[in-house]
mmCIF file of C-alpha atoms in Angstrom:
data_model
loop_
_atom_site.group_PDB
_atom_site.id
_atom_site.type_symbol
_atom_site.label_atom_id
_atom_site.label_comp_id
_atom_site.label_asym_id
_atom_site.label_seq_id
_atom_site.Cartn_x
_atom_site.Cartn_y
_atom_site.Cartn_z
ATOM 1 C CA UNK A 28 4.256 34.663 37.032
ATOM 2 C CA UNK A 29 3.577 37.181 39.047
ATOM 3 C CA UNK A 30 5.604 37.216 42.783
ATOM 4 C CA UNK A 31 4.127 37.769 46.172
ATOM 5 C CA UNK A 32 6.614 38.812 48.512
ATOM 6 C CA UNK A 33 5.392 39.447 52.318
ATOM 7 C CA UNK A 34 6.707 41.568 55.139
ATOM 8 C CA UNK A 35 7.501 40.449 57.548
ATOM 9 C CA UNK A 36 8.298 36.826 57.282
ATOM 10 C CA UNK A 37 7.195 36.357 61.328
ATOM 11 C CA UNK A 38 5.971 38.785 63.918
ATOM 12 C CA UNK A 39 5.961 38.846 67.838
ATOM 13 C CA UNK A 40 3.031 40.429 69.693
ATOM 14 C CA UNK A 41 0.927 40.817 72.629
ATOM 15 C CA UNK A 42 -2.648 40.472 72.842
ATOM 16 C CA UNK A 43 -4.314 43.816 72.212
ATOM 17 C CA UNK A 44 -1.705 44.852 69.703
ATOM 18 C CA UNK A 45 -2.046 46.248 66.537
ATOM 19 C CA UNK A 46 -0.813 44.422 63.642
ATOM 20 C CA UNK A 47 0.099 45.319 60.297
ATOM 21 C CA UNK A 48 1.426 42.731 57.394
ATOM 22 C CA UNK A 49 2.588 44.293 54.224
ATOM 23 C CA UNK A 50 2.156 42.040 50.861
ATOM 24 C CA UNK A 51 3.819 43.531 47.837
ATOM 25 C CA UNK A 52 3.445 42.522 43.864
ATOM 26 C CA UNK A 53 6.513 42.170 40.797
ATOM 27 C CA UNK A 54 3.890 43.952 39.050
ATOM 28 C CA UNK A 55 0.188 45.963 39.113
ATOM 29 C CA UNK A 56 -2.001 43.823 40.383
ATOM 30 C CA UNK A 57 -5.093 46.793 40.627
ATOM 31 C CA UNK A 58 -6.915 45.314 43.484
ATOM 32 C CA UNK A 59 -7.244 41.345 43.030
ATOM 33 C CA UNK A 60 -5.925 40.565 46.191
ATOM 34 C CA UNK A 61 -6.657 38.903 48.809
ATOM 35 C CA UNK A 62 -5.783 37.451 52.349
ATOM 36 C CA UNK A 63 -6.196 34.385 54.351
ATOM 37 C CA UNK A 64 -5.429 33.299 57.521
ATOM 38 C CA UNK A 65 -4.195 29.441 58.634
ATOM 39 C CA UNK A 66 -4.495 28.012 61.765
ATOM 40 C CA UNK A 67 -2.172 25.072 62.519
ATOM 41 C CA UNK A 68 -3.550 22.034 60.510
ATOM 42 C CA UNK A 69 -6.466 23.707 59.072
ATOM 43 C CA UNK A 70 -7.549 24.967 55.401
ATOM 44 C CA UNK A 71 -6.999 28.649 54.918
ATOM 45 C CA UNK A 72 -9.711 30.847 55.908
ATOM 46 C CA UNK A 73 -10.674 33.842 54.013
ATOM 47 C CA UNK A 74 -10.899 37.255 55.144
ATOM 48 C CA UNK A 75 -10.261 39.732 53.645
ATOM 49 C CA UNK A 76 -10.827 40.073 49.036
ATOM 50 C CA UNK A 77 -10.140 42.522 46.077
ATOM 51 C CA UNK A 78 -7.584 44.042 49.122
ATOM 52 C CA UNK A 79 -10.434 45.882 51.277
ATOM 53 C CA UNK A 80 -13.719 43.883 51.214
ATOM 54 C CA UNK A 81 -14.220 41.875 54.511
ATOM 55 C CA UNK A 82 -15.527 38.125 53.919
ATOM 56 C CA UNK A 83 -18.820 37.354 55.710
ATOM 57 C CA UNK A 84 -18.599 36.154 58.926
ATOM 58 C CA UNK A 85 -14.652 37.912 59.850
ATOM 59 C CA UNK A 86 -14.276 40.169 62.361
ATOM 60 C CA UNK A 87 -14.160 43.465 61.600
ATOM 61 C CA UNK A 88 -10.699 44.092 63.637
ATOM 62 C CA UNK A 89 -9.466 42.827 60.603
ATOM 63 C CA UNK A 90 -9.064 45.439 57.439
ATOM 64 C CA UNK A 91 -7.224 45.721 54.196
ATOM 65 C CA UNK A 92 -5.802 48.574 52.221
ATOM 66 C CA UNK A 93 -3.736 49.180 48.839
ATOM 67 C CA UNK A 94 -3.737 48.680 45.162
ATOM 68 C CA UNK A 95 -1.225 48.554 42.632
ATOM 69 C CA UNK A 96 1.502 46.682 44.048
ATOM 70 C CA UNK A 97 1.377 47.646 47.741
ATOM 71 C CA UNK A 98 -1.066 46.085 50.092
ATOM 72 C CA UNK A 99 -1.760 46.055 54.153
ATOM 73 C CA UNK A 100 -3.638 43.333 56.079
ATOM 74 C CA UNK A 101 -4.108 45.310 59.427
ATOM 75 C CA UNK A 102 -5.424 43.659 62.537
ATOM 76 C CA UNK A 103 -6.600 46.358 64.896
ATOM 77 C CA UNK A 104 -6.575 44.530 68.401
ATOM 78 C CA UNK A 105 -5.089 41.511 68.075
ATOM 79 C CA UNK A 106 -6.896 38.394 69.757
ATOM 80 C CA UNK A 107 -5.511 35.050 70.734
ATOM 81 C CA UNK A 108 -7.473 33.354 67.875
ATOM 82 C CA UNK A 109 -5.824 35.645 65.672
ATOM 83 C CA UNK A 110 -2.240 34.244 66.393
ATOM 84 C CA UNK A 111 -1.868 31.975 62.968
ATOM 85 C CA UNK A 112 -0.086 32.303 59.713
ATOM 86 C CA UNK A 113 -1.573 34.675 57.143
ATOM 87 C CA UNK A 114 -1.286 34.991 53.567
ATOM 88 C CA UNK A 115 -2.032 37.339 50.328
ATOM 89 C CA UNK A 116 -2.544 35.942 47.129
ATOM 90 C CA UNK A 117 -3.513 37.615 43.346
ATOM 91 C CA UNK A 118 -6.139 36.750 41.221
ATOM 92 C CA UNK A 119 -4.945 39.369 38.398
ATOM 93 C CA UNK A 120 -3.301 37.193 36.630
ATOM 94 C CA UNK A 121 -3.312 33.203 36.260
ATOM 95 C CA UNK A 122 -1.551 31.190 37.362
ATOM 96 C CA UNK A 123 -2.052 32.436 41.045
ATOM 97 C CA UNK A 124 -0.207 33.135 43.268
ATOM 98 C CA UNK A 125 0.177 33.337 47.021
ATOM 99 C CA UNK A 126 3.120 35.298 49.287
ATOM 100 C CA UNK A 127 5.459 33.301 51.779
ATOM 101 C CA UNK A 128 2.910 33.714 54.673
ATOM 102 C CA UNK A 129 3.405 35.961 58.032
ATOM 103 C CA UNK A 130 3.543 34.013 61.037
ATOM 104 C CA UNK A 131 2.084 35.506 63.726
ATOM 105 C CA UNK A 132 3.673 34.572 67.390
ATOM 106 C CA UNK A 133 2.653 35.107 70.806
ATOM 107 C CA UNK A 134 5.169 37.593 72.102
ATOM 108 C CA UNK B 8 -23.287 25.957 53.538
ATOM 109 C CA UNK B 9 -21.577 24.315 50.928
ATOM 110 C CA UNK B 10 -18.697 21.876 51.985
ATOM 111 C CA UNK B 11 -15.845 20.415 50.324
ATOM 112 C CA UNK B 12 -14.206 17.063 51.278
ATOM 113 C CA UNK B 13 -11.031 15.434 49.379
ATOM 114 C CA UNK B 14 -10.422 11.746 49.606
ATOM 115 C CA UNK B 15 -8.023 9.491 47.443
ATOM 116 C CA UNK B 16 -4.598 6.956 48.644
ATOM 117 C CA UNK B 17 -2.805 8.979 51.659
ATOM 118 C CA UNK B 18 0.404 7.008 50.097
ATOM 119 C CA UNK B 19 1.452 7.162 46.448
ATOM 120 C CA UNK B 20 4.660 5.145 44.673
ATOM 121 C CA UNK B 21 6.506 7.128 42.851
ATOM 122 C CA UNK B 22 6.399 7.334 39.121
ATOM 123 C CA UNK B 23 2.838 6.494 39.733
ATOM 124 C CA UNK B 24 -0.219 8.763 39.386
ATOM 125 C CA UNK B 25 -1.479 10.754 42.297
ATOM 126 C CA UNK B 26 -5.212 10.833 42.240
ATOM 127 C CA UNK B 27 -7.459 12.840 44.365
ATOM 128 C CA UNK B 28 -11.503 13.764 43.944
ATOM 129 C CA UNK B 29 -13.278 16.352 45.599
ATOM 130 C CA UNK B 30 -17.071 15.908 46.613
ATOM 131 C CA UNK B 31 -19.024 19.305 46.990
ATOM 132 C CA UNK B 32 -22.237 19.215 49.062
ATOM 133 C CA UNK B 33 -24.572 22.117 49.944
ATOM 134 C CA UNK B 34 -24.603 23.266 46.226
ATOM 135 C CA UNK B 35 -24.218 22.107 42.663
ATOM 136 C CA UNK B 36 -21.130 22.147 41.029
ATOM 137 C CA UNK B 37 -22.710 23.656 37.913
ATOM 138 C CA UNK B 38 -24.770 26.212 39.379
ATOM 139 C CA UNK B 39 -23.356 30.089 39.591
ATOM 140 C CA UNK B 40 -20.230 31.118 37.574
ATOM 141 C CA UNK B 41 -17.808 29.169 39.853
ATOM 142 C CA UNK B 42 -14.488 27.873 39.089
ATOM 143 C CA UNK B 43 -13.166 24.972 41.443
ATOM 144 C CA UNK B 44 -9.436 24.304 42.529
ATOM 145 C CA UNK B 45 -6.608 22.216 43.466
ATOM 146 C CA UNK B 46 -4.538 23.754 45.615
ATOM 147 C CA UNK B 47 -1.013 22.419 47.794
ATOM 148 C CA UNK B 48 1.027 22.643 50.294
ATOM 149 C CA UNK B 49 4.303 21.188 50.739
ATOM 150 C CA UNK B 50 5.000 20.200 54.446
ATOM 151 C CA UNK B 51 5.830 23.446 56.630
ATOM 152 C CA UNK B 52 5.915 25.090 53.382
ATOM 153 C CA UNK B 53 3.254 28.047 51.392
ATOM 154 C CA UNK B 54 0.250 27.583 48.997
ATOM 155 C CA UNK B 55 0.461 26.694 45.044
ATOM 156 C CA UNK B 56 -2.127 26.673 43.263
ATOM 157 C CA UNK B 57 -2.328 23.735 40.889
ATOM 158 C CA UNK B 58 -5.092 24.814 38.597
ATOM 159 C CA UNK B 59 -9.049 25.201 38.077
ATOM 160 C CA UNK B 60 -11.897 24.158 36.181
ATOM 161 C CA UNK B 61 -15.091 25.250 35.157
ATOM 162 C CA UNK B 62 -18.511 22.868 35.447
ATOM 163 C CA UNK B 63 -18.656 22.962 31.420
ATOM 164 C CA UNK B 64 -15.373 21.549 31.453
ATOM 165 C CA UNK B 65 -13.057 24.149 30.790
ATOM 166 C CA UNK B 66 -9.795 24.324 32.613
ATOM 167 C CA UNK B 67 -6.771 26.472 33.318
ATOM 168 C CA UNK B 68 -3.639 24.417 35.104
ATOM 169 C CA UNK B 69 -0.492 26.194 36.619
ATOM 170 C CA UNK B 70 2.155 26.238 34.154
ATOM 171 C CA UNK B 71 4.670 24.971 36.346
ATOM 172 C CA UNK B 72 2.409 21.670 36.477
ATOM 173 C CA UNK B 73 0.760 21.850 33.319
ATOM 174 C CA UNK B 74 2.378 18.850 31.642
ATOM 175 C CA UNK B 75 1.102 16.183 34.095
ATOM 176 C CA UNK B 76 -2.103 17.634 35.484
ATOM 177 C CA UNK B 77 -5.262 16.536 34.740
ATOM 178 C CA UNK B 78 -8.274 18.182 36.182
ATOM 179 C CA UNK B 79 -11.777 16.720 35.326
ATOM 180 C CA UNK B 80 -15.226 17.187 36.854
ATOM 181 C CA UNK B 81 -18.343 14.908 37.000
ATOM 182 C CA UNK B 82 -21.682 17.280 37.565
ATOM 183 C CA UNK B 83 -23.597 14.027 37.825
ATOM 184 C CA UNK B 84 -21.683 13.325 40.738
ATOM 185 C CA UNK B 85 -21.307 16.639 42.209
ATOM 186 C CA UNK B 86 -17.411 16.091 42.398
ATOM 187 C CA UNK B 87 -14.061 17.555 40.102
ATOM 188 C CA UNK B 88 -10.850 15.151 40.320
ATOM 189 C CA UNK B 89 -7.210 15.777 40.279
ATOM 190 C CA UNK B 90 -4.837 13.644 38.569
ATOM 191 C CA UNK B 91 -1.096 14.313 38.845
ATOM 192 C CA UNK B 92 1.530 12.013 36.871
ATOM 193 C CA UNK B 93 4.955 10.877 37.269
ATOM 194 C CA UNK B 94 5.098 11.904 40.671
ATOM 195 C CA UNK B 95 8.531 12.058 43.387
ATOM 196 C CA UNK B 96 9.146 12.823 46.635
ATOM 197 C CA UNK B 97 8.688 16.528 45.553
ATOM 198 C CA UNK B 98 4.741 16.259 44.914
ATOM 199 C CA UNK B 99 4.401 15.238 49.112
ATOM 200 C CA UNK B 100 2.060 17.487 50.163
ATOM 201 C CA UNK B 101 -1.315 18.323 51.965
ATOM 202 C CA UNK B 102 -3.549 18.870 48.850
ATOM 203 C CA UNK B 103 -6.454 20.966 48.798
ATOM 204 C CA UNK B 104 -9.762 21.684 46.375
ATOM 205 C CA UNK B 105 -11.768 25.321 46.872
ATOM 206 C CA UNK B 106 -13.805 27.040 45.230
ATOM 207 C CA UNK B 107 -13.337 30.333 43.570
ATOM 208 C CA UNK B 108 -15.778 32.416 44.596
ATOM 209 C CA UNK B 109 -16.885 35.140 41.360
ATOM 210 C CA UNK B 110 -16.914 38.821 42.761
ATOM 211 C CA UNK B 111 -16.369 41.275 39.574
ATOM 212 C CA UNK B 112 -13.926 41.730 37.294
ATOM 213 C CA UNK B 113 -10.383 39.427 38.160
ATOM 214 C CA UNK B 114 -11.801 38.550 41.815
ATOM 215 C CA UNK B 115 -11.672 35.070 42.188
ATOM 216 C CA UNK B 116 -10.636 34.322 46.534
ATOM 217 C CA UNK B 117 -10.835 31.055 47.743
ATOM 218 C CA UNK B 118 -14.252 31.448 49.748
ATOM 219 C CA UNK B 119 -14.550 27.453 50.327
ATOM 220 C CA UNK B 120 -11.899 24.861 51.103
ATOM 221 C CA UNK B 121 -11.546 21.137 51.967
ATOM 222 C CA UNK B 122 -9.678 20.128 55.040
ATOM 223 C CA UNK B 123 -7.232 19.067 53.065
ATOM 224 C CA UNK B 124 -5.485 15.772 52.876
ATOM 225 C CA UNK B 125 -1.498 14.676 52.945
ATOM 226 C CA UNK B 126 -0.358 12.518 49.935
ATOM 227 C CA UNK B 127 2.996 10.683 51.041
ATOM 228 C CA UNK B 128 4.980 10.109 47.787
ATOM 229 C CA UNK B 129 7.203 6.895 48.766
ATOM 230 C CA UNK B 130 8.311 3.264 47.846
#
């Protein structure tokens, strides 16, 4: 299987911060990757797939970058919506699989 | 806007089979080229994915599972069904089904999920 491993594991920040979560691969995962976000008893939302294309409907504050094994979720301003628990996952290879999940706190 | 909604027991024995169907509306479940999943989450815990299956049938479960999953679909009905086996304490979890949405290639994101429901395994 192929491991997700996400950096960092929880993140303090203010309101109008710029956030960046890092999501790295055991192994070339081109770009099948993509990123949710989870609010507190909710299904995981989409935003962000194959690492840069923004889902339909998600604010474009929200961008993704990489390929290989290195990957960024960046959120540009952050908003108090935005303060949830995010995670990456592959598609490259099955079975899929997910990262750890970065919380995102109120600082 | 296609919806997904899970519903089965909230509270399964264990040893017993955990069994779980999720209805799609907004959409057929055999129209397009998409897969449909069963994901979980173990309380507090990440995602696994469980495994998918295709409206002709065809399926793909996560190896780590593999041995008691059973994932089914009924296009009459517009709903796919999960069946896990010999469950413990260690299959409590809120399960979810999604669908996998077809953009090129090996990208298959979650574009639609369920809300999800908790399955208690207990006596």
């Amino acid at each position: 299987d192929i491991q997700m491993t996400q950096s960092p594991s929880s993140l303090s920040a203010s309101v109008g911060d710029r956030v960046t979560i890092t999501c790295r691969a055991s192994q070339s995962i081109s770009r099948y990757l993509n990123w949710y976000q989870q609010q507190p008893g909710k299904a995981p939302k989409l935003l962000i797939y194959a690492a840069s294309s923004l889902q339909s409907g998600v604010p474009s504050r929200f961008s993704g970058s990489g390929s290989g094994t290195d990957f960024t979720l960046t959120i540009s301003s952050l908003q108090p919506e935005d303060f949830a628990t995010y995670y990456c996952q592959q598609t490259y290879s099955t079975p899929w699989t997910f990262g750890q999940g970065t919380k995102v706190e109120i600082k | 806007q296609v919806q997904l909604q899970e519903s089965g027991p909230g509270l399964v024995k264990p040893s017993q089979t955990l069994s779980l169907t999720c209805t799609v509306s907004g959409g057929s479940i055999s129209s397009g080229n998409y897969y449909w999943s069963w994901i979980r989450q173990h309380p507090g815990k990440g995602l696994e994915w469980i495994g998918y299956i295709y409206y002709s049938g065809t399926t793909y479960y996560n190896p780590s599972l593999k041995s008691r999953v059973t994932i089914s679909v009924d296009t009459s009905k517009n709903q796919f069904s999960l069946k896990l086996s010999s469950v413990t304490a260690a299959d409590t979890a809120v399960y979810y089904c999604a669908r996998e949405l077809p953009c090129g290639g090996d990208c298959r994101p979650f574009d639609y999920w369920g809300q999800g429901t908790l399955v208690t395994v207990s006596s």
